[in-house]
PDB file of C-alpha atoms in Angstrom:
ATOM      1  CA  MET A   1     -30.026  27.591  -6.195  1.00 72.00           C
ATOM      2  CA  ASP A   2     -27.284  29.123  -8.327  1.00 77.00           C
ATOM      3  CA  PHE A   3     -26.085  26.673 -11.003  1.00 85.00           C
ATOM      4  CA  SER A   4     -23.529  29.081 -12.466  1.00 89.00           C
ATOM      5  CA  LEU A   5     -21.179  28.456  -9.444  1.00 86.00           C
ATOM      6  CA  ILE A   6     -21.408  24.588 -10.152  1.00 85.00           C
ATOM      7  CA  ILE A   7     -20.912  25.280 -13.843  1.00 89.00           C
ATOM      8  CA  GLU A   8     -17.823  27.534 -13.347  1.00 90.00           C
ATOM      9  CA  SER A   9     -16.023  25.270 -10.973  1.00 91.00           C
ATOM     10  CA  PHE A  10     -16.656  22.106 -12.920  1.00 92.00           C
ATOM     11  CA  PRO A  11     -13.274  22.040 -14.648  1.00 93.00           C
ATOM     12  CA  VAL A  12     -11.626  22.355 -11.186  1.00 94.00           C
ATOM     13  CA  TYR A  13     -13.638  19.390  -9.958  1.00 93.00           C
ATOM     14  CA  LEU A  14     -12.596  17.310 -13.018  1.00 94.00           C
ATOM     15  CA  GLN A  15      -9.006  18.202 -12.438  1.00 95.00           C
ATOM     16  CA  GLY A  16      -9.223  16.977  -8.889  1.00 94.00           C
ATOM     17  CA  LEU A  17     -11.083  13.813  -9.844  1.00 96.00           C
ATOM     18  CA  TRP A  18      -8.430  13.122 -12.303  1.00 96.00           C
ATOM     19  CA  THR A  19      -5.596  13.672  -9.641  1.00 94.00           C
ATOM     20  CA  THR A  20      -7.309  11.316  -7.339  1.00 95.00           C
ATOM     21  CA  VAL A  21      -7.752   8.489  -9.813  1.00 97.00           C
ATOM     22  CA  TRP A  22      -4.118   8.877 -10.970  1.00 97.00           C
ATOM     23  CA  LEU A  23      -2.933   8.888  -7.268  1.00 96.00           C
ATOM     24  CA  VAL A  24      -5.171   5.889  -6.378  1.00 96.00           C
ATOM     25  CA  GLY A  25      -4.068   3.943  -9.407  1.00 97.00           C
ATOM     26  CA  ILE A  26      -0.432   4.462  -8.958  1.00 97.00           C
ATOM     27  CA  SER A  27      -0.578   3.644  -5.405  1.00 97.00           C
ATOM     28  CA  LEU A  28      -2.523   0.286  -6.100  1.00 96.00           C
ATOM     29  CA  VAL A  29       0.033  -0.820  -8.560  1.00 97.00           C
ATOM     30  CA  ILE A  30       3.047  -0.048  -6.336  1.00 97.00           C
ATOM     31  CA  GLY A  31       1.189  -1.398  -3.427  1.00 96.00           C
ATOM     32  CA  LEU A  32       0.635  -4.724  -5.043  1.00 96.00           C
ATOM     33  CA  CYS A  33       4.301  -4.865  -6.216  1.00 97.00           C
ATOM     34  CA  VAL A  34       5.293  -4.284  -2.456  1.00 96.00           C
ATOM     35  CA  SER A  35       2.776  -6.544  -0.786  1.00 97.00           C
ATOM     36  CA  VAL A  36       3.663  -9.830  -2.635  1.00 95.00           C
ATOM     37  CA  PRO A  37       7.307 -10.029  -1.104  1.00 96.00           C
ATOM     38  CA  LEU A  38       5.947  -8.724   2.132  1.00 96.00           C
ATOM     39  CA  ALA A  39       3.167 -11.460   2.231  1.00 95.00           C
ATOM     40  CA  ILE A  40       6.036 -14.083   1.462  1.00 94.00           C
ATOM     41  CA  ALA A  41       8.218 -12.716   4.233  1.00 95.00           C
ATOM     42  CA  ARG A  42       5.292 -12.841   6.580  1.00 94.00           C
ATOM     43  CA  ASN A  43       4.688 -16.436   5.775  1.00 92.00           C
ATOM     44  CA  SER A  44       8.392 -17.406   6.169  1.00 91.00           C
ATOM     45  CA  THR A  45       9.618 -19.447   9.197  1.00 90.00           C
ATOM     46  CA  ASN A  46      12.785 -17.166   9.482  1.00 92.00           C
ATOM     47  CA  TYR A  47      12.119 -14.727  12.237  1.00 93.00           C
ATOM     48  CA  ALA A  48      14.343 -12.121  10.550  1.00 94.00           C
ATOM     49  CA  LEU A  49      11.868 -12.035   7.772  1.00 92.00           C
ATOM     50  CA  SER A  50       8.552 -12.609   9.368  1.00 94.00           C
ATOM     51  CA  LEU A  51       8.917 -10.314  12.382  1.00 96.00           C
ATOM     52  CA  PRO A  52       9.573  -7.088  10.655  1.00 96.00           C
ATOM     53  CA  SER A  53       7.044  -7.651   8.129  1.00 96.00           C
ATOM     54  CA  TRP A  54       4.479  -8.498  11.022  1.00 96.00           C
ATOM     55  CA  GLY A  55       5.503  -5.255  12.540  1.00 97.00           C
ATOM     56  CA  PHE A  56       4.921  -3.259   9.265  1.00 97.00           C
ATOM     57  CA  ILE A  57       1.562  -4.928   8.572  1.00 96.00           C
ATOM     58  CA  TYR A  58       0.481  -4.472  12.255  1.00 97.00           C
ATOM     59  CA  PHE A  59       1.471  -0.812  12.289  1.00 96.00           C
ATOM     60  CA  PHE A  60      -0.153   0.268   8.980  1.00 96.00           C
ATOM     61  CA  ARG A  61      -3.280  -1.793   9.514  1.00 96.00           C
ATOM     62  CA  GLY A  62      -3.534  -0.557  13.065  1.00 96.00           C
ATOM     63  CA  THR A  63      -3.254   3.228  12.548  1.00 96.00           C
ATOM     64  CA  PRO A  64      -5.792   5.216  10.787  1.00 97.00           C
ATOM     65  CA  LEU A  65      -4.770   6.416   7.236  1.00 95.00           C
ATOM     66  CA  LEU A  66      -5.283  10.043   8.187  1.00 96.00           C
ATOM     67  CA  VAL A  67      -2.861   9.542  11.035  1.00 96.00           C
ATOM     68  CA  GLN A  68      -0.351   8.083   8.617  1.00 95.00           C
ATOM     69  CA  LEU A  69      -0.866  10.966   6.278  1.00 93.00           C
ATOM     70  CA  TYR A  70      -0.233  13.371   9.041  1.00 93.00           C
ATOM     71  CA  LEU A  71       2.841  11.474  10.045  1.00 91.00           C
ATOM     72  CA  ILE A  72       4.262  11.293   6.711  1.00 89.00           C
ATOM     73  CA  TYR A  73       3.452  14.959   5.559  1.00 87.00           C
ATOM     74  CA  TYR A  74       4.231  16.677   8.846  1.00 87.00           C
ATOM     75  CA  GLY A  75       6.705  14.364  10.348  1.00 84.00           C
ATOM     76  CA  MET A  76       9.165  13.670   7.669  1.00 79.00           C
ATOM     77  CA  ASP A  77       9.651  17.242   6.848  1.00 74.00           C
ATOM     78  CA  GLN A  78      11.011  17.597  10.412  1.00 77.00           C
ATOM     79  CA  PHE A  79      14.243  15.844   9.425  1.00 73.00           C
ATOM     80  CA  PHE A  80      17.078  18.132   8.121  1.00 66.00           C
ATOM     81  CA  PRO A  81      18.209  15.659   5.192  1.00 72.00           C
ATOM     82  CA  VAL A  82      14.458  15.356   3.921  1.00 68.00           C
ATOM     83  CA  LYS A  83      13.936  19.015   3.853  1.00 68.00           C
ATOM     84  CA  ASP A  84      13.796  20.556   0.259  1.00 71.00           C
ATOM     85  CA  THR A  85      13.032  17.174  -1.411  1.00 74.00           C
ATOM     86  CA  LEU A  86      10.003  15.576  -2.790  1.00 70.00           C
ATOM     87  CA  TRP A  87       8.564  15.098   0.776  1.00 66.00           C
ATOM     88  CA  GLU A  88       7.449  18.845   0.935  1.00 72.00           C
ATOM     89  CA  HIS A  89       4.923  18.010  -1.862  1.00 82.00           C
ATOM     90  CA  ALA A  90       1.634  16.896  -0.527  1.00 86.00           C
ATOM     91  CA  TRP A  91       0.880  14.659  -3.703  1.00 89.00           C
ATOM     92  CA  PHE A  92       4.022  12.577  -3.146  1.00 90.00           C
ATOM     93  CA  CYS A  93       3.516  12.300   0.559  1.00 90.00           C
ATOM     94  CA  ALA A  94      -0.148  11.024  -0.136  1.00 94.00           C
ATOM     95  CA  LEU A  95       1.315   8.535  -2.653  1.00 95.00           C
ATOM     96  CA  VAL A  96       3.781   7.160  -0.023  1.00 94.00           C
ATOM     97  CA  ALA A  97       1.023   6.901   2.552  1.00 96.00           C
ATOM     98  CA  PHE A  98      -1.425   5.069   0.223  1.00 97.00           C
ATOM     99  CA  VAL A  99       1.182   2.607  -1.007  1.00 97.00           C
ATOM    100  CA  LEU A 100       2.342   1.753   2.422  1.00 97.00           C
ATOM    101  CA  ASN A 101      -1.140   1.232   3.676  1.00 97.00           C
ATOM    102  CA  THR A 102      -2.447  -0.595   0.478  1.00 97.00           C
ATOM    103  CA  SER A 103       0.595  -2.789   0.595  1.00 97.00           C
ATOM    104  CA  ALA A 104      -0.172  -3.753   4.332  1.00 97.00           C
ATOM    105  CA  TYR A 105      -3.756  -4.644   3.581  1.00 97.00           C
ATOM    106  CA  THR A 106      -2.940  -6.458   0.272  1.00 97.00           C
ATOM    107  CA  ALA A 107      -0.178  -8.460   1.940  1.00 97.00           C
ATOM    108  CA  GLU A 108      -2.599  -9.726   4.623  1.00 96.00           C
ATOM    109  CA  ILE A 109      -5.049 -10.760   1.740  1.00 96.00           C
ATOM    110  CA  ILE A 110      -2.315 -12.519  -0.067  1.00 96.00           C
ATOM    111  CA  ARG A 111      -1.118 -14.159   3.117  1.00 95.00           C
ATOM    112  CA  GLY A 112      -4.425 -15.368   3.994  1.00 94.00           C
ATOM    113  CA  ALA A 113      -4.851 -16.922   0.318  1.00 93.00           C
ATOM    114  CA  ILE A 114      -1.608 -18.670   0.696  1.00 89.00           C
ATOM    115  CA  ASN A 115      -2.493 -19.955   4.037  1.00 90.00           C
ATOM    116  CA  GLY A 116      -6.008 -21.076   2.767  1.00 91.00           C
ATOM    117  CA  LEU A 117      -4.867 -23.370   0.103  1.00 87.00           C
ATOM    118  CA  PRO A 118      -5.664 -26.875   0.888  1.00 89.00           C
ATOM    119  CA  LYS A 119      -2.776 -29.250   1.163  1.00 86.00           C
ATOM    120  CA  GLY A 120      -4.108 -31.564  -1.506  1.00 89.00           C
ATOM    121  CA  GLU A 121      -3.592 -28.845  -4.036  1.00 86.00           C
ATOM    122  CA  VAL A 122      -0.118 -28.187  -3.020  1.00 81.00           C
ATOM    123  CA  GLU A 123       0.744 -31.704  -3.313  1.00 86.00           C
ATOM    124  CA  ALA A 124      -0.949 -31.862  -6.720  1.00 88.00           C
ATOM    125  CA  ALA A 125       1.189 -28.937  -7.955  1.00 86.00           C
ATOM    126  CA  LYS A 126       4.254 -30.676  -6.781  1.00 86.00           C
ATOM    127  CA  ALA A 127       3.312 -33.740  -8.553  1.00 90.00           C
ATOM    128  CA  TYR A 128       2.875 -31.859 -11.596  1.00 89.00           C
ATOM    129  CA  GLY A 129       6.559 -30.391 -11.170  1.00 86.00           C
ATOM    130  CA  MET A 130       5.874 -26.909  -9.951  1.00 86.00           C
ATOM    131  CA  SER A 131       8.387 -25.381  -7.649  1.00 77.00           C
ATOM    132  CA  LYS A 132       7.589 -24.812  -4.073  1.00 68.00           C
ATOM    133  CA  PHE A 133       8.056 -21.003  -4.864  1.00 65.00           C
ATOM    134  CA  MET A 134       5.041 -21.169  -7.052  1.00 59.00           C
TER     135      MET A 134
END
């Protein structure tokens, strides 16, 4: 086995590893910021809020991430106003796909956590003076 090839390509591997960690970290932070309002909208009794959020979560949880990457990378470039913008770069398209996918999954986790609270805890929080939003 030739270890010189591994040693020569190790800096490229580290650069790719750093790019991956950076991409995942940013997508997790942005995805969490998107998922909290999405989970609240999904729990809403207002159909104007809950139905679009249900559709978003249903689509992005129901399709594979690779299909989402293909749709965003190859599909968005087909529209004329989008050409020659950030959508041409694979890194930005991957970031958008990861954010959308992460926010859909995290919104369902948060929604399940909100719905899983016992009624007694919510009543105790109201007794302490917390608002319904919290």
